[in-house]
PDB file of N, CA and C in Angstrom:
ATOM      1  N   UNK A   1       0.845  -1.181   0.000  1.00 92.00           N
ATOM      2  CA  UNK A   1       0.000   0.000   0.000  1.00 92.00           C
ATOM      3  C   UNK A   1       0.887   1.239   0.000  1.00 92.00           C
ATOM      4  N   UNK A   2       0.768   2.047  -1.028  1.00 91.00           N
ATOM      5  CA  UNK A   2       1.549   3.281  -1.125  1.00 91.00           C
ATOM      6  C   UNK A   2       0.880   4.378  -0.309  1.00 91.00           C
ATOM      7  N   UNK A   3      -0.406   4.516  -0.487  1.00 88.00           N
ATOM      8  CA  UNK A   3      -1.237   5.456   0.267  1.00 88.00           C
ATOM      9  C   UNK A   3      -2.677   4.996   0.080  1.00 88.00           C
ATOM     10  N   UNK A   4      -3.654   5.584   0.772  1.00 85.00           N
ATOM     11  CA  UNK A   4      -5.034   5.134   0.596  1.00 85.00           C
ATOM     12  C   UNK A   4      -5.454   5.136  -0.878  1.00 85.00           C
ATOM     13  N   UNK A   5      -6.058   4.066  -1.292  1.00 84.00           N
ATOM     14  CA  UNK A   5      -6.557   3.862  -2.655  1.00 84.00           C
ATOM     15  C   UNK A   5      -5.451   3.731  -3.696  1.00 84.00           C
ATOM     16  N   UNK A   6      -4.231   3.453  -3.283  1.00 89.00           N
ATOM     17  CA  UNK A   6      -3.109   3.315  -4.215  1.00 89.00           C
ATOM     18  C   UNK A   6      -2.189   2.192  -3.735  1.00 89.00           C
ATOM     19  N   UNK A   7      -2.186   1.077  -4.461  1.00 92.00           N
ATOM     20  CA  UNK A   7      -1.384  -0.088  -4.082  1.00 92.00           C
ATOM     21  C   UNK A   7      -0.444  -0.459  -5.225  1.00 92.00           C
ATOM     22  N   UNK A   8       0.732  -0.936  -4.866  1.00 94.00           N
ATOM     23  CA  UNK A   8       1.684  -1.435  -5.865  1.00 94.00           C
ATOM     24  C   UNK A   8       1.888  -2.918  -5.618  1.00 94.00           C
ATOM     25  N   UNK A   9       1.758  -3.684  -6.684  1.00 94.00           N
ATOM     26  CA  UNK A   9       2.002  -5.117  -6.629  1.00 94.00           C
ATOM     27  C   UNK A   9       3.247  -5.400  -7.452  1.00 94.00           C
ATOM     28  N   UNK A  10       4.194  -6.106  -6.855  1.00 94.00           N
ATOM     29  CA  UNK A  10       5.442  -6.422  -7.542  1.00 94.00           C
ATOM     30  C   UNK A  10       5.474  -7.904  -7.875  1.00 94.00           C
ATOM     31  N   UNK A  11       5.884  -8.206  -9.101  1.00 94.00           N
ATOM     32  CA  UNK A  11       5.970  -9.583  -9.566  1.00 94.00           C
ATOM     33  C   UNK A  11       7.370 -10.136  -9.316  1.00 94.00           C
ATOM     34  N   UNK A  12       7.491 -11.446  -9.374  1.00 95.00           N
ATOM     35  CA  UNK A  12       8.761 -12.100  -9.057  1.00 95.00           C
ATOM     36  C   UNK A  12       9.902 -11.666  -9.982  1.00 95.00           C
ATOM     37  N   UNK A  13       9.581 -11.222 -11.197  1.00 95.00           N
ATOM     38  CA  UNK A  13      10.643 -10.772 -12.109  1.00 95.00           C
ATOM     39  C   UNK A  13      11.046  -9.314 -11.877  1.00 95.00           C
ATOM     40  N   UNK A  14      10.423  -8.669 -10.885  1.00 92.00           N
ATOM     41  CA  UNK A  14      10.803  -7.310 -10.520  1.00 92.00           C
ATOM     42  C   UNK A  14       9.911  -6.210 -11.057  1.00 92.00           C
ATOM     43  N   UNK A  15       9.121  -6.488 -12.088  1.00 93.00           N
ATOM     44  CA  UNK A  15       8.246  -5.424 -12.574  1.00 93.00           C
ATOM     45  C   UNK A  15       7.003  -5.370 -11.690  1.00 93.00           C
ATOM     46  N   UNK A  16       6.335  -4.238 -11.715  1.00 93.00           N
ATOM     47  CA  UNK A  16       5.177  -4.074 -10.861  1.00 93.00           C
ATOM     48  C   UNK A  16       4.058  -3.345 -11.564  1.00 93.00           C
ATOM     49  N   UNK A  17       2.952  -3.295 -10.885  1.00 94.00           N
ATOM     50  CA  UNK A  17       1.782  -2.592 -11.388  1.00 94.00           C
ATOM     51  C   UNK A  17       1.172  -1.816 -10.226  1.00 94.00           C
ATOM     52  N   UNK A  18       0.722  -0.607 -10.517  1.00 92.00           N
ATOM     53  CA  UNK A  18       0.042   0.206  -9.510  1.00 92.00           C
ATOM     54  C   UNK A  18      -1.451   0.103  -9.769  1.00 92.00           C
ATOM     55  N   UNK A  19      -2.212  -0.240  -8.741  1.00 90.00           N
ATOM     56  CA  UNK A  19      -3.660  -0.388  -8.848  1.00 90.00           C
ATOM     57  C   UNK A  19      -4.318   0.703  -8.006  1.00 90.00           C
ATOM     58  N   UNK A  20      -5.193   1.469  -8.647  1.00 87.00           N
ATOM     59  CA  UNK A  20      -5.917   2.528  -7.960  1.00 87.00           C
ATOM     60  C   UNK A  20      -7.317   2.054  -7.595  1.00 87.00           C
ATOM     61  N   UNK A  21      -7.785   2.448  -6.427  1.00 82.00           N
ATOM     62  CA  UNK A  21      -9.152   2.163  -5.970  1.00 82.00           C
ATOM     63  C   UNK A  21      -9.465   0.673  -5.987  1.00 82.00           C
ATOM     64  N   UNK A  22      -8.460  -0.139  -5.712  1.00 80.00           N
ATOM     65  CA  UNK A  22      -8.620  -1.595  -5.688  1.00 80.00           C
ATOM     66  C   UNK A  22      -9.218  -2.123  -6.992  1.00 80.00           C
ATOM     67  N   UNK A  23      -8.952  -1.419  -8.086  1.00 78.00           N
ATOM     68  CA  UNK A  23      -9.436  -1.843  -9.392  1.00 78.00           C
ATOM     69  C   UNK A  23     -10.859  -1.424  -9.702  1.00 78.00           C
ATOM     70  N   UNK A  24     -11.506  -0.718  -8.780  1.00 74.00           N
ATOM     71  CA  UNK A  24     -12.876  -0.244  -9.031  1.00 74.00           C
ATOM     72  C   UNK A  24     -12.826   1.022  -9.869  1.00 74.00           C
ATOM     73  N   UNK A  25     -13.987   1.467 -10.326  1.00 69.00           N
ATOM     74  CA  UNK A  25     -14.050   2.737 -11.036  1.00 69.00           C
ATOM     75  C   UNK A  25     -13.524   3.832 -10.118  1.00 69.00           C
ATOM     76  N   UNK A  26     -12.626   4.637 -10.616  1.00 67.00           N
ATOM     77  CA  UNK A  26     -11.968   5.642  -9.782  1.00 67.00           C
ATOM     78  C   UNK A  26     -12.929   6.616  -9.139  1.00 67.00           C
ATOM     79  N   UNK A  27     -13.895   7.117  -9.888  1.00 61.00           N
ATOM     80  CA  UNK A  27     -14.764   8.120  -9.287  1.00 61.00           C
ATOM     81  C   UNK A  27     -15.708   7.507  -8.245  1.00 61.00           C
ATOM     82  N   UNK A  28     -15.824   6.191  -8.245  1.00 60.00           N
ATOM     83  CA  UNK A  28     -16.592   5.536  -7.192  1.00 60.00           C
ATOM     84  C   UNK A  28     -15.691   5.164  -6.024  1.00 60.00           C
ATOM     85  N   UNK A  29     -14.556   4.562  -6.332  1.00 60.00           N
ATOM     86  CA  UNK A  29     -13.655   4.088  -5.291  1.00 60.00           C
ATOM     87  C   UNK A  29     -12.929   5.192  -4.564  1.00 60.00           C
ATOM     88  N   UNK A  30     -12.712   6.324  -5.217  1.00 68.00           N
ATOM     89  CA  UNK A  30     -11.940   7.410  -4.610  1.00 68.00           C
ATOM     90  C   UNK A  30     -12.767   8.679  -4.417  1.00 68.00           C
ATOM     91  N   UNK A  31     -14.054   8.566  -4.522  1.00 65.00           N
ATOM     92  CA  UNK A  31     -14.907   9.754  -4.389  1.00 65.00           C
ATOM     93  C   UNK A  31     -14.798  10.344  -2.989  1.00 65.00           C
ATOM     94  N   UNK A  32     -14.855  11.663  -2.949  1.00 67.00           N
ATOM     95  CA  UNK A  32     -14.745  12.337  -1.653  1.00 67.00           C
ATOM     96  C   UNK A  32     -15.846  13.380  -1.496  1.00 67.00           C
ATOM     97  N   UNK A  33     -17.050  12.994  -1.795  1.00 68.00           N
ATOM     98  CA  UNK A  33     -18.179  13.870  -1.522  1.00 68.00           C
ATOM     99  C   UNK A  33     -18.556  14.839  -2.619  1.00 68.00           C
ATOM    100  N   UNK A  34     -18.539  14.403  -3.867  1.00 70.00           N
ATOM    101  CA  UNK A  34     -18.986  15.268  -4.952  1.00 70.00           C
ATOM    102  C   UNK A  34     -20.499  15.443  -4.884  1.00 70.00           C
ATOM    103  N   UNK A  35     -21.020  16.589  -5.317  1.00 76.00           N
ATOM    104  CA  UNK A  35     -22.476  16.774  -5.352  1.00 76.00           C
ATOM    105  C   UNK A  35     -23.132  15.744  -6.265  1.00 76.00           C
ATOM    106  N   UNK A  36     -24.375  15.427  -5.985  1.00 78.00           N
ATOM    107  CA  UNK A  36     -25.078  14.392  -6.747  1.00 78.00           C
ATOM    108  C   UNK A  36     -25.183  14.744  -8.225  1.00 78.00           C
ATOM    109  N   UNK A  37     -25.288  16.025  -8.562  1.00 82.00           N
ATOM    110  CA  UNK A  37     -25.373  16.417  -9.972  1.00 82.00           C
ATOM    111  C   UNK A  37     -24.078  16.065 -10.703  1.00 82.00           C
ATOM    112  N   UNK A  38     -22.952  16.310 -10.067  1.00 82.00           N
ATOM    113  CA  UNK A  38     -21.651  15.979 -10.662  1.00 82.00           C
ATOM    114  C   UNK A  38     -21.546  14.468 -10.845  1.00 82.00           C
ATOM    115  N   UNK A  39     -21.959  13.712  -9.832  1.00 81.00           N
ATOM    116  CA  UNK A  39     -21.902  12.258  -9.927  1.00 81.00           C
ATOM    117  C   UNK A  39     -22.844  11.750 -11.016  1.00 81.00           C
ATOM    118  N   UNK A  40     -24.006  12.374 -11.152  1.00 87.00           N
ATOM    119  CA  UNK A  40     -24.937  11.974 -12.205  1.00 87.00           C
ATOM    120  C   UNK A  40     -24.312  12.169 -13.585  1.00 87.00           C
ATOM    121  N   UNK A  41     -23.636  13.296 -13.778  1.00 87.00           N
ATOM    122  CA  UNK A  41     -22.954  13.526 -15.065  1.00 87.00           C
ATOM    123  C   UNK A  41     -21.879  12.473 -15.294  1.00 87.00           C
ATOM    124  N   UNK A  42     -21.131  12.162 -14.250  1.00 86.00           N
ATOM    125  CA  UNK A  42     -20.061  11.179 -14.359  1.00 86.00           C
ATOM    126  C   UNK A  42     -20.618   9.788 -14.676  1.00 86.00           C
ATOM    127  N   UNK A  43     -21.665   9.385 -13.962  1.00 89.00           N
ATOM    128  CA  UNK A  43     -22.269   8.071 -14.215  1.00 89.00           C
ATOM    129  C   UNK A  43     -22.852   8.007 -15.620  1.00 89.00           C
ATOM    130  N   UNK A  44     -23.470   9.098 -16.059  1.00 92.00           N
ATOM    131  CA  UNK A  44     -24.038   9.129 -17.408  1.00 92.00           C
ATOM    132  C   UNK A  44     -22.936   9.001 -18.453  1.00 92.00           C
ATOM    133  N   UNK A  45     -21.806   9.688 -18.229  1.00 91.00           N
ATOM    134  CA  UNK A  45     -20.657   9.537 -19.130  1.00 91.00           C
ATOM    135  C   UNK A  45     -20.238   8.081 -19.230  1.00 91.00           C
ATOM    136  N   UNK A  46     -20.165   7.405 -18.084  1.00 91.00           N
ATOM    137  CA  UNK A  46     -19.755   5.995 -18.079  1.00 91.00           C
ATOM    138  C   UNK A  46     -20.753   5.126 -18.829  1.00 91.00           C
ATOM    139  N   UNK A  47     -22.035   5.355 -18.595  1.00 93.00           N
ATOM    140  CA  UNK A  47     -23.069   4.554 -19.271  1.00 93.00           C
ATOM    141  C   UNK A  47     -23.050   4.787 -20.777  1.00 93.00           C
ATOM    142  N   UNK A  48     -22.959   6.046 -21.180  1.00 94.00           N
ATOM    143  CA  UNK A  48     -22.920   6.378 -22.607  1.00 94.00           C
ATOM    144  C   UNK A  48     -21.687   5.747 -23.261  1.00 94.00           C
ATOM    145  N   UNK A  49     -20.548   5.797 -22.549  1.00 93.00           N
ATOM    146  CA  UNK A  49     -19.313   5.202 -23.076  1.00 93.00           C
ATOM    147  C   UNK A  49     -19.472   3.686 -23.217  1.00 93.00           C
ATOM    148  N   UNK A  50     -20.079   3.035 -22.235  1.00 93.00           N
ATOM    149  CA  UNK A  50     -20.277   1.586 -22.304  1.00 93.00           C
ATOM    150  C   UNK A  50     -21.215   1.219 -23.445  1.00 93.00           C
ATOM    151  N   UNK A  51     -22.255   2.007 -23.643  1.00 95.00           N
ATOM    152  CA  UNK A  51     -23.170   1.758 -24.765  1.00 95.00           C
ATOM    153  C   UNK A  51     -22.449   1.914 -26.099  1.00 95.00           C
ATOM    154  N   UNK A  52     -21.604   2.938 -26.199  1.00 94.00           N
ATOM    155  CA  UNK A  52     -20.828   3.145 -27.423  1.00 94.00           C
ATOM    156  C   UNK A  52     -19.921   1.950 -27.692  1.00 94.00           C
ATOM    157  N   UNK A  53     -19.220   1.485 -26.663  1.00 94.00           N
ATOM    158  CA  UNK A  53     -18.332   0.329 -26.836  1.00 94.00           C
ATOM    159  C   UNK A  53     -19.122  -0.911 -27.247  1.00 94.00           C
ATOM    160  N   UNK A  54     -20.260  -1.126 -26.618  1.00 95.00           N
ATOM    161  CA  UNK A  54     -21.085  -2.293 -26.953  1.00 95.00           C
ATOM    162  C   UNK A  54     -21.613  -2.194 -28.383  1.00 95.00           C
ATOM    163  N   UNK A  55     -22.127  -1.027 -28.739  1.00 96.00           N
ATOM    164  CA  UNK A  55     -22.696  -0.857 -30.079  1.00 96.00           C
ATOM    165  C   UNK A  55     -21.641  -0.968 -31.177  1.00 96.00           C
ATOM    166  N   UNK A  56     -20.402  -0.649 -30.862  1.00 95.00           N
ATOM    167  CA  UNK A  56     -19.315  -0.696 -31.847  1.00 95.00           C
ATOM    168  C   UNK A  56     -18.426  -1.925 -31.691  1.00 95.00           C
ATOM    169  N   UNK A  57     -18.839  -2.880 -30.875  1.00 94.00           N
ATOM    170  CA  UNK A  57     -17.987  -4.026 -30.548  1.00 94.00           C
ATOM    171  C   UNK A  57     -17.533  -4.825 -31.764  1.00 94.00           C
ATOM    172  N   UNK A  58     -18.331  -4.874 -32.810  1.00 95.00           N
ATOM    173  CA  UNK A  58     -17.982  -5.672 -33.998  1.00 95.00           C
ATOM    174  C   UNK A  58     -17.396  -4.821 -35.128  1.00 95.00           C
ATOM    175  N   UNK A  59     -17.381  -3.521 -34.934  1.00 96.00           N
ATOM    176  CA  UNK A  59     -16.952  -2.637 -36.027  1.00 96.00           C
ATOM    177  C   UNK A  59     -15.437  -2.454 -36.102  1.00 96.00           C
ATOM    178  N   UNK A  60     -14.730  -2.752 -35.009  1.00 93.00           N
ATOM    179  CA  UNK A  60     -13.288  -2.517 -34.983  1.00 93.00           C
ATOM    180  C   UNK A  60     -12.929  -1.061 -34.735  1.00 93.00           C
ATOM    181  N   UNK A  61     -13.916  -0.248 -34.380  1.00 94.00           N
ATOM    182  CA  UNK A  61     -13.693   1.180 -34.159  1.00 94.00           C
ATOM    183  C   UNK A  61     -12.773   1.430 -32.962  1.00 94.00           C
ATOM    184  N   UNK A  62     -12.878   0.586 -31.940  1.00 93.00           N
ATOM    185  CA  UNK A  62     -12.091   0.791 -30.729  1.00 93.00           C
ATOM    186  C   UNK A  62     -11.174  -0.398 -30.469  1.00 93.00           C
ATOM    187  N   UNK A  63      -9.886  -0.095 -30.256  1.00 92.00           N
ATOM    188  CA  UNK A  63      -8.939  -1.115 -29.807  1.00 92.00           C
ATOM    189  C   UNK A  63      -9.008  -1.194 -28.290  1.00 92.00           C
ATOM    190  N   UNK A  64      -8.311  -2.136 -27.716  1.00 89.00           N
ATOM    191  CA  UNK A  64      -8.273  -2.278 -26.258  1.00 89.00           C
ATOM    192  C   UNK A  64      -7.256  -1.298 -25.692  1.00 89.00           C
ATOM    193  N   UNK A  65      -7.682  -0.047 -25.543  1.00 90.00           N
ATOM    194  CA  UNK A  65      -6.840   0.992 -24.967  1.00 90.00           C
ATOM    195  C   UNK A  65      -7.729   2.071 -24.356  1.00 90.00           C
ATOM    196  N   UNK A  66      -7.120   3.062 -23.769  1.00 89.00           N
ATOM    197  CA  UNK A  66      -7.856   4.139 -23.111  1.00 89.00           C
ATOM    198  C   UNK A  66      -8.181   5.228 -24.135  1.00 89.00           C
ATOM    199  N   UNK A  67      -9.408   5.705 -24.118  1.00 87.00           N
ATOM    200  CA  UNK A  67      -9.853   6.756 -25.016  1.00 87.00           C
ATOM    201  C   UNK A  67     -10.452   7.904 -24.224  1.00 87.00           C
ATOM    202  N   UNK A  68     -10.373   9.100 -24.785  1.00 85.00           N
ATOM    203  CA  UNK A  68     -11.136  10.237 -24.281  1.00 85.00           C
ATOM    204  C   UNK A  68     -12.542  10.082 -24.866  1.00 85.00           C
ATOM    205  N   UNK A  69     -13.557  10.334 -24.051  1.00 86.00           N
ATOM    206  CA  UNK A  69     -14.928  10.226 -24.540  1.00 86.00           C
ATOM    207  C   UNK A  69     -15.106  11.160 -25.740  1.00 86.00           C
ATOM    208  N   UNK A  70     -15.597  10.640 -26.870  1.00 86.00           N
ATOM    209  CA  UNK A  70     -15.782  11.499 -28.045  1.00 86.00           C
ATOM    210  C   UNK A  70     -16.669  12.708 -27.729  1.00 86.00           C
ATOM    211  N   UNK A  71     -16.349  13.831 -28.349  1.00 88.00           N
ATOM    212  CA  UNK A  71     -17.069  15.087 -28.081  1.00 88.00           C
ATOM    213  C   UNK A  71     -18.581  14.939 -28.246  1.00 88.00           C
ATOM    214  N   UNK A  72     -19.016  14.240 -29.298  1.00 88.00           N
ATOM    215  CA  UNK A  72     -20.461  14.148 -29.521  1.00 88.00           C
ATOM    216  C   UNK A  72     -21.152  13.414 -28.368  1.00 88.00           C
ATOM    217  N   UNK A  73     -20.459  12.466 -27.738  1.00 90.00           N
ATOM    218  CA  UNK A  73     -21.055  11.761 -26.595  1.00 90.00           C
ATOM    219  C   UNK A  73     -21.012  12.624 -25.340  1.00 90.00           C
ATOM    220  N   UNK A  74     -19.920  13.350 -25.137  1.00 88.00           N
ATOM    221  CA  UNK A  74     -19.817  14.242 -23.981  1.00 88.00           C
ATOM    222  C   UNK A  74     -20.885  15.332 -24.066  1.00 88.00           C
ATOM    223  N   UNK A  75     -21.103  15.844 -25.261  1.00 90.00           N
ATOM    224  CA  UNK A  75     -22.134  16.863 -25.442  1.00 90.00           C
ATOM    225  C   UNK A  75     -23.535  16.288 -25.240  1.00 90.00           C
ATOM    226  N   UNK A  76     -23.709  15.022 -25.571  1.00 90.00           N
ATOM    227  CA  UNK A  76     -25.010  14.365 -25.335  1.00 90.00           C
ATOM    228  C   UNK A  76     -25.286  14.288 -23.835  1.00 90.00           C
ATOM    229  N   UNK A  77     -24.266  13.956 -23.046  1.00 91.00           N
ATOM    230  CA  UNK A  77     -24.421  13.897 -21.588  1.00 91.00           C
ATOM    231  C   UNK A  77     -24.799  15.272 -21.049  1.00 91.00           C
ATOM    232  N   UNK A  78     -24.113  16.309 -21.515  1.00 89.00           N
ATOM    233  CA  UNK A  78     -24.436  17.670 -21.075  1.00 89.00           C
ATOM    234  C   UNK A  78     -25.873  18.024 -21.440  1.00 89.00           C
ATOM    235  N   UNK A  79     -26.252  17.691 -22.650  1.00 90.00           N
ATOM    236  CA  UNK A  79     -27.605  17.987 -23.122  1.00 90.00           C
ATOM    237  C   UNK A  79     -28.660  17.306 -22.242  1.00 90.00           C
ATOM    238  N   UNK A  80     -28.378  16.083 -21.828  1.00 90.00           N
ATOM    239  CA  UNK A  80     -29.318  15.348 -20.982  1.00 90.00           C
ATOM    240  C   UNK A  80     -29.484  15.982 -19.602  1.00 90.00           C
ATOM    241  N   UNK A  81     -28.477  16.741 -19.155  1.00 91.00           N
ATOM    242  CA  UNK A  81     -28.513  17.319 -17.809  1.00 91.00           C
ATOM    243  C   UNK A  81     -28.913  18.798 -17.767  1.00 91.00           C
ATOM    244  N   UNK A  82     -28.863  19.481 -18.881  1.00 91.00           N
ATOM    245  CA  UNK A  82     -29.100  20.923 -18.873  1.00 91.00           C
ATOM    246  C   UNK A  82     -30.475  21.318 -18.343  1.00 91.00           C
ATOM    247  N   UNK A  83     -31.494  20.576 -18.711  1.00 86.00           N
ATOM    248  CA  UNK A  83     -32.854  20.906 -18.270  1.00 86.00           C
ATOM    249  C   UNK A  83     -32.951  20.931 -16.745  1.00 86.00           C
ATOM    250  N   UNK A  84     -32.203  20.062 -16.088  1.00 84.00           N
ATOM    251  CA  UNK A  84     -32.257  19.967 -14.625  1.00 84.00           C
ATOM    252  C   UNK A  84     -31.695  21.204 -13.922  1.00 84.00           C
ATOM    253  N   UNK A  85     -30.920  22.001 -14.658  1.00 89.00           N
ATOM    254  CA  UNK A  85     -30.404  23.234 -14.052  1.00 89.00           C
ATOM    255  C   UNK A  85     -31.046  24.465 -14.696  1.00 89.00           C
ATOM    256  N   UNK A  86     -32.197  24.252 -15.328  1.00 91.00           N
ATOM    257  CA  UNK A  86     -32.990  25.356 -15.846  1.00 91.00           C
ATOM    258  C   UNK A  86     -32.566  25.913 -17.189  1.00 91.00           C
ATOM    259  N   UNK A  87     -31.795  25.155 -17.945  1.00 92.00           N
ATOM    260  CA  UNK A  87     -31.335  25.624 -19.249  1.00 92.00           C
ATOM    261  C   UNK A  87     -32.246  25.076 -20.339  1.00 92.00           C
ATOM    262  N   UNK A  88     -32.696  25.964 -21.222  1.00 90.00           N
ATOM    263  CA  UNK A  88     -33.465  25.527 -22.389  1.00 90.00           C
ATOM    264  C   UNK A  88     -32.520  25.591 -23.582  1.00 90.00           C
ATOM    265  N   UNK A  89     -32.193  24.457 -24.122  1.00 87.00           N
ATOM    266  CA  UNK A  89     -31.255  24.368 -25.230  1.00 87.00           C
ATOM    267  C   UNK A  89     -32.015  24.441 -26.547  1.00 87.00           C
ATOM    268  N   UNK A  90     -31.575  25.316 -27.425  1.00 91.00           N
ATOM    269  CA  UNK A  90     -32.166  25.408 -28.758  1.00 91.00           C
ATOM    270  C   UNK A  90     -31.196  24.811 -29.765  1.00 91.00           C
ATOM    271  N   UNK A  91     -31.686  24.492 -30.935  1.00 91.00           N
ATOM    272  CA  UNK A  91     -30.844  23.926 -31.986  1.00 91.00           C
ATOM    273  C   UNK A  91     -30.315  25.051 -32.869  1.00 91.00           C
ATOM    274  N   UNK A  92     -29.085  24.870 -33.340  1.00 93.00           N
ATOM    275  CA  UNK A  92     -28.512  25.847 -34.253  1.00 93.00           C
ATOM    276  C   UNK A  92     -29.243  25.814 -35.591  1.00 93.00           C
ATOM    277  N   UNK A  93     -29.403  26.969 -36.173  1.00 96.00           N
ATOM    278  CA  UNK A  93     -29.898  27.005 -37.550  1.00 96.00           C
ATOM    279  C   UNK A  93     -28.714  26.687 -38.458  1.00 96.00           C
ATOM    280  N   UNK A  94     -29.018  26.385 -39.702  1.00 96.00           N
ATOM    281  CA  UNK A  94     -27.950  26.111 -40.668  1.00 96.00           C
ATOM    282  C   UNK A  94     -27.023  27.321 -40.790  1.00 96.00           C
ATOM    283  N   UNK A  95     -27.607  28.512 -40.783  1.00 97.00           N
ATOM    284  CA  UNK A  95     -26.821  29.744 -40.911  1.00 97.00           C
ATOM    285  C   UNK A  95     -25.893  29.931 -39.704  1.00 97.00           C
ATOM    286  N   UNK A  96     -26.418  29.682 -38.488  1.00 95.00           N
ATOM    287  CA  UNK A  96     -25.588  29.809 -37.284  1.00 95.00           C
ATOM    288  C   UNK A  96     -24.429  28.818 -37.316  1.00 95.00           C
ATOM    289  N   UNK A  97     -24.738  27.581 -37.682  1.00 93.00           N
ATOM    290  CA  UNK A  97     -23.703  26.543 -37.733  1.00 93.00           C
ATOM    291  C   UNK A  97     -22.617  26.903 -38.749  1.00 93.00           C
ATOM    292  N   UNK A  98     -23.028  27.390 -39.889  1.00 94.00           N
ATOM    293  CA  UNK A  98     -22.053  27.791 -40.897  1.00 94.00           C
ATOM    294  C   UNK A  98     -21.198  28.955 -40.393  1.00 94.00           C
ATOM    295  N   UNK A  99     -21.821  29.888 -39.694  1.00 95.00           N
ATOM    296  CA  UNK A  99     -21.101  31.063 -39.186  1.00 95.00           C
ATOM    297  C   UNK A  99     -20.001  30.681 -38.200  1.00 95.00           C
ATOM    298  N   UNK A 100     -20.284  29.709 -37.329  1.00 90.00           N
ATOM    299  CA  UNK A 100     -19.264  29.290 -36.355  1.00 90.00           C
ATOM    300  C   UNK A 100     -18.512  28.030 -36.807  1.00 90.00           C
ATOM    301  N   UNK A 101     -18.804  27.594 -38.034  1.00 90.00           N
ATOM    302  CA  UNK A 101     -18.076  26.494 -38.682  1.00 90.00           C
ATOM    303  C   UNK A 101     -18.151  25.168 -37.905  1.00 90.00           C
ATOM    304  N   UNK A 102     -19.372  24.790 -37.537  1.00 91.00           N
ATOM    305  CA  UNK A 102     -19.606  23.492 -36.890  1.00 91.00           C
ATOM    306  C   UNK A 102     -20.818  22.845 -37.541  1.00 91.00           C
ATOM    307  N   UNK A 103     -20.951  21.515 -37.425  1.00 93.00           N
ATOM    308  CA  UNK A 103     -22.171  20.870 -37.920  1.00 93.00           C
ATOM    309  C   UNK A 103     -23.374  21.298 -37.069  1.00 93.00           C
ATOM    310  N   UNK A 104     -24.545  21.342 -37.659  1.00 94.00           N
ATOM    311  CA  UNK A 104     -25.763  21.717 -36.930  1.00 94.00           C
ATOM    312  C   UNK A 104     -25.969  20.820 -35.713  1.00 94.00           C
ATOM    313  N   UNK A 105     -25.651  19.522 -35.859  1.00 92.00           N
ATOM    314  CA  UNK A 105     -25.891  18.557 -34.778  1.00 92.00           C
ATOM    315  C   UNK A 105     -24.704  18.432 -33.815  1.00 92.00           C
ATOM    316  N   UNK A 106     -23.625  19.172 -34.068  1.00 90.00           N
ATOM    317  CA  UNK A 106     -22.439  19.101 -33.211  1.00 90.00           C
ATOM    318  C   UNK A 106     -21.493  18.030 -33.708  1.00 90.00           C
ATOM    319  N   UNK A 107     -20.373  17.825 -33.052  1.00 91.00           N
ATOM    320  CA  UNK A 107     -19.946  18.512 -31.836  1.00 91.00           C
ATOM    321  C   UNK A 107     -19.621  19.984 -32.108  1.00 91.00           C
ATOM    322  N   UNK A 108     -19.659  20.766 -31.038  1.00 89.00           N
ATOM    323  CA  UNK A 108     -19.579  22.211 -31.149  1.00 89.00           C
ATOM    324  C   UNK A 108     -18.208  22.785 -30.797  1.00 89.00           C
ATOM    325  N   UNK A 109     -17.276  21.944 -30.439  1.00 83.00           N
ATOM    326  CA  UNK A 109     -15.916  22.374 -30.122  1.00 83.00           C
ATOM    327  C   UNK A 109     -14.925  21.558 -30.946  1.00 83.00           C
ATOM    328  N   UNK A 110     -13.743  22.120 -31.236  1.00 75.00           N
ATOM    329  CA  UNK A 110     -12.740  21.368 -31.993  1.00 75.00           C
ATOM    330  C   UNK A 110     -12.214  20.187 -31.176  1.00 75.00           C
ATOM    331  N   UNK A 111     -11.645  19.206 -31.847  1.00 71.00           N
ATOM    332  CA  UNK A 111     -11.166  17.975 -31.193  1.00 71.00           C
ATOM    333  C   UNK A 111     -10.161  18.261 -30.087  1.00 71.00           C
ATOM    334  N   UNK A 112      -9.328  19.290 -30.245  1.00 77.00           N
ATOM    335  CA  UNK A 112      -8.288  19.584 -29.242  1.00 77.00           C
ATOM    336  C   UNK A 112      -8.859  20.229 -27.976  1.00 77.00           C
ATOM    337  N   UNK A 113     -10.089  20.740 -28.036  1.00 79.00           N
ATOM    338  CA  UNK A 113     -10.696  21.415 -26.879  1.00 79.00           C
ATOM    339  C   UNK A 113     -11.057  20.394 -25.810  1.00 79.00           C
ATOM    340  N   UNK A 114     -10.694  20.666 -24.567  1.00 73.00           N
ATOM    341  CA  UNK A 114     -11.034  19.796 -23.437  1.00 73.00           C
ATOM    342  C   UNK A 114     -12.039  20.484 -22.549  1.00 73.00           C
ATOM    343  N   UNK A 115     -13.153  19.822 -22.291  1.00 65.00           N
ATOM    344  CA  UNK A 115     -14.204  20.400 -21.451  1.00 65.00           C
ATOM    345  C   UNK A 115     -13.749  20.430 -20.014  1.00 65.00           C
TER     346      UNK A 115
END
């Protein structure tokens, strides 16, 4: 045990692996009192990501590695939560989308942008 929620396991050949949160989902295993709205967004991100992986399981779209959640899925999660904080989201017109150089349906930020 290196510190709470952080363990190192060493193999007989000398290499090791660090395991966080005993292998559980980090935001569950290491959570320290986030508001329920934040947790709802996080859980929704996880569910949407799992659905994406399942739906694309035969397409070869995803290798077995770590990915950043695609922008269109992250924006879908935000869209699902906006009403709960009193936001009424409208759709871009074709003219608006062309003016800011994005597709009408999104994503609305460039790939390099991090939310």
